Tab-separated table of C-alpha atoms in Angstrom:
chain	number	residue	atom	x	y	z
A	1	MET	CA	28.029	156.136	53.048
A	2	ILE	CA	30.243	153.599	51.331
A	3	TYR	CA	30.479	156.000	48.412
A	4	ASN	CA	31.901	158.715	50.718
A	5	TYR	CA	34.433	156.281	52.174
A	6	ILE	CA	35.601	155.228	48.696
A	7	MET	CA	35.938	158.865	47.641
A	8	VAL	CA	38.102	159.668	50.701
A	9	VAL	CA	40.379	156.686	49.983
A	10	VAL	CA	40.656	157.608	46.283
A	11	LYS	CA	41.479	161.224	47.139
A	12	LYS	CA	44.234	160.127	49.556
A	13	LYS	CA	45.738	157.765	46.969
A	14	PHE	CA	45.498	160.438	44.281
A	15	LYS	CA	47.238	162.974	46.535
A	16	LYS	CA	50.035	160.526	47.304
A	17	ILE	CA	50.573	159.790	43.600
A	18	ALA	CA	50.365	163.491	42.704
A	19	TYR	CA	52.931	164.444	45.387
A	20	THR	CA	55.312	161.743	44.162
A	21	VAL	CA	55.041	162.820	40.512
A	22	LEU	CA	55.379	166.528	41.318
A	23	THR	CA	58.370	165.892	43.572
A	24	ALA	CA	60.117	163.914	40.842
A	25	LEU	CA	59.392	166.671	38.326
A	26	GLY	CA	60.660	169.318	40.726
A	27	ILE	CA	63.938	167.523	41.327
A	28	GLY	CA	64.282	166.962	37.599
A	29	MET	CA	63.750	170.683	36.954
A	30	LEU	CA	66.342	171.659	39.576
A	31	THR	CA	69.007	169.362	38.167
A	32	SER	CA	68.292	170.461	34.604
A	33	CYS	CA	68.618	174.115	35.598
A	34	TYR	CA	71.637	173.840	37.886
A	35	GLY	CA	73.213	170.563	36.847
A	36	MET	CA	74.470	167.783	39.044
A	37	PRO	CA	77.422	168.351	41.355
A	38	THR	CA	80.629	167.676	39.422
A	39	ARG	CA	83.213	167.147	42.173
A	40	ALA	CA	84.212	163.532	42.228
A	41	TYR	CA	85.913	162.544	45.443
A	42	SER	CA	89.172	160.711	45.119
A	43	ILE	CA	89.414	158.761	48.345
A	44	ASP	CA	92.721	157.028	48.856
A	45	TYR	CA	93.307	154.205	51.294
A	46	PHE	CA	96.488	153.048	52.912
A	47	SER	CA	97.375	150.734	55.746
A	48	LEU	CA	99.970	151.599	58.331
A	49	HIS	CA	101.250	148.737	60.439
A	50	GLY	CA	104.274	147.553	62.312
A	51	LYS	CA	105.719	146.216	65.531
A	52	VAL	CA	106.836	148.081	68.648
A	53	THR	CA	109.910	146.593	70.330
A	54	ALA	CA	112.250	147.490	73.175
A	55	GLU	CA	115.430	149.172	71.989
A	56	GLY	CA	118.449	146.969	72.504
A	57	THR	CA	116.558	143.745	73.331
A	58	ASN	CA	114.074	143.665	70.415
A	59	LYS	CA	111.461	142.383	72.896
A	60	GLU	CA	107.898	142.986	71.654
A	61	ILE	CA	106.022	145.516	73.783
A	62	PRO	CA	102.269	145.044	74.298
A	63	GLY	CA	100.063	147.815	75.725
A	64	ILE	CA	101.682	150.772	73.947
A	65	LYS	CA	99.269	153.421	72.677
A	66	VAL	CA	100.088	154.245	69.052
A	67	THR	CA	98.498	157.499	67.870
A	68	VAL	CA	98.545	158.697	64.263
A	69	ASN	CA	97.697	162.219	63.194
A	70	TYR	CA	97.093	162.843	59.511
A	71	GLY	CA	95.420	165.898	58.031
A	72	GLY	CA	93.770	166.716	61.370
A	73	GLU	CA	92.386	163.189	61.816
A	74	ILE	CA	93.579	161.328	64.899
A	75	LYS	CA	93.383	157.547	65.311
A	76	THR	CA	94.596	155.421	68.227
A	77	TYR	CA	95.518	151.758	68.594
A	78	ILE	CA	96.908	149.766	71.536
A	79	THR	CA	99.594	147.252	70.567
A	80	ASP	CA	98.553	143.622	70.924
A	81	SER	CA	100.364	140.919	72.926
A	82	SER	CA	103.015	140.677	70.170
A	83	GLY	CA	103.598	144.436	69.994
A	84	ASN	CA	101.767	144.797	66.668
A	85	TYR	CA	99.653	147.774	65.598
A	86	PHE	CA	97.512	148.297	62.496
A	87	PHE	CA	95.609	151.239	60.992
A	88	ASP	CA	93.385	151.576	57.927
A	89	LEU	CA	93.532	155.249	56.949
A	90	TYR	CA	91.650	157.213	54.305
A	91	PHE	CA	92.149	160.677	52.810
A	92	ASP	CA	90.918	162.677	49.832
A	93	SER	CA	93.872	163.128	47.473
A	94	GLU	CA	92.194	166.178	45.919
A	95	ASP	CA	92.431	167.915	49.305
A	96	PHE	CA	96.069	166.792	49.678
A	97	PRO	CA	97.438	166.676	46.101
A	98	GLY	CA	101.091	166.341	47.170
A	99	GLY	CA	100.329	163.687	49.754
A	100	ILE	CA	99.744	163.881	53.471
A	101	ASP	CA	102.086	163.809	56.457
A	102	VAL	CA	101.405	161.132	59.053
A	103	THR	CA	102.815	161.702	62.533
A	104	ILE	CA	103.143	158.686	64.837
A	105	THR	CA	103.323	159.053	68.622
A	106	LEU	CA	103.905	156.155	71.030
A	107	THR	CA	102.877	156.338	74.692
A	108	ASP	CA	103.377	153.802	77.483
A	109	ILE	CA	99.955	153.541	79.137
A	110	ASP	CA	100.284	150.402	81.250
A	111	GLY	CA	102.859	151.715	83.702
A	112	GLU	CA	105.488	149.188	84.753
A	113	THR	CA	103.541	146.111	83.606
A	114	ASN	CA	105.599	145.668	80.409
A	115	GLY	CA	108.446	147.997	81.362
A	116	THR	CA	108.544	151.768	81.522
A	117	TYR	CA	109.049	153.656	78.259
A	118	SER	CA	109.194	157.354	77.419
A	119	THR	CA	106.707	158.879	74.993
A	120	LYS	CA	108.188	159.073	71.515
A	121	THR	CA	107.023	161.084	68.489
A	122	LEU	CA	108.516	160.077	65.154
A	123	GLU	CA	109.352	162.295	62.213
A	124	PRO	CA	106.316	162.606	59.900
A	125	VAL	CA	105.976	160.020	57.136
A	126	ARG	CA	104.803	161.375	53.749
A	127	VAL	CA	101.963	159.352	52.237
A	128	THR	CA	100.829	159.872	48.637
A	129	ALA	CA	98.030	158.412	46.524
A	130	GLU	CA	100.495	155.725	45.389
A	131	SER	CA	101.277	154.610	48.975
A	132	HIS	CA	99.000	151.731	49.848
A	133	GLU	CA	100.879	149.898	52.557
A	134	ILE	CA	103.432	151.297	54.963
A	135	GLU	CA	105.277	149.101	57.443
A	136	LYS	CA	106.890	151.043	60.273
A	137	ASN	CA	108.637	148.998	62.961
A	138	ILE	CA	109.525	151.146	65.949
A	139	SER	CA	111.939	150.727	68.866
A	140	LEU	CA	111.287	152.453	72.194
């Protein structure tokens, strides 16, 4: 009886080891036949930050929704109590070899709390692989 139990355990262990070895060999055969993928991604990072102020008074405006659109990606940030906004943005420079256009839109979402401001969309800013930090102060 104990002999049968030992044989079952040994067979299970053997199967596990055999599956592991055969899987490793199979993956090795596939990569030797087809090679490893060669595309290396070139991810570029840049930060976009600034301050939103009232035109004419330079008063900082909190509670403004700042939306950036770049290469189909959309990110949103609400300005803090000092009117500041900050984005960390990433893109693959191989997909956008000449750079990428970033469009910034500002929207007043808090009603009359901090004043009433019209929605404003800025001209696109061109970002390249060499652009790492962009400061864009905006007046509404």
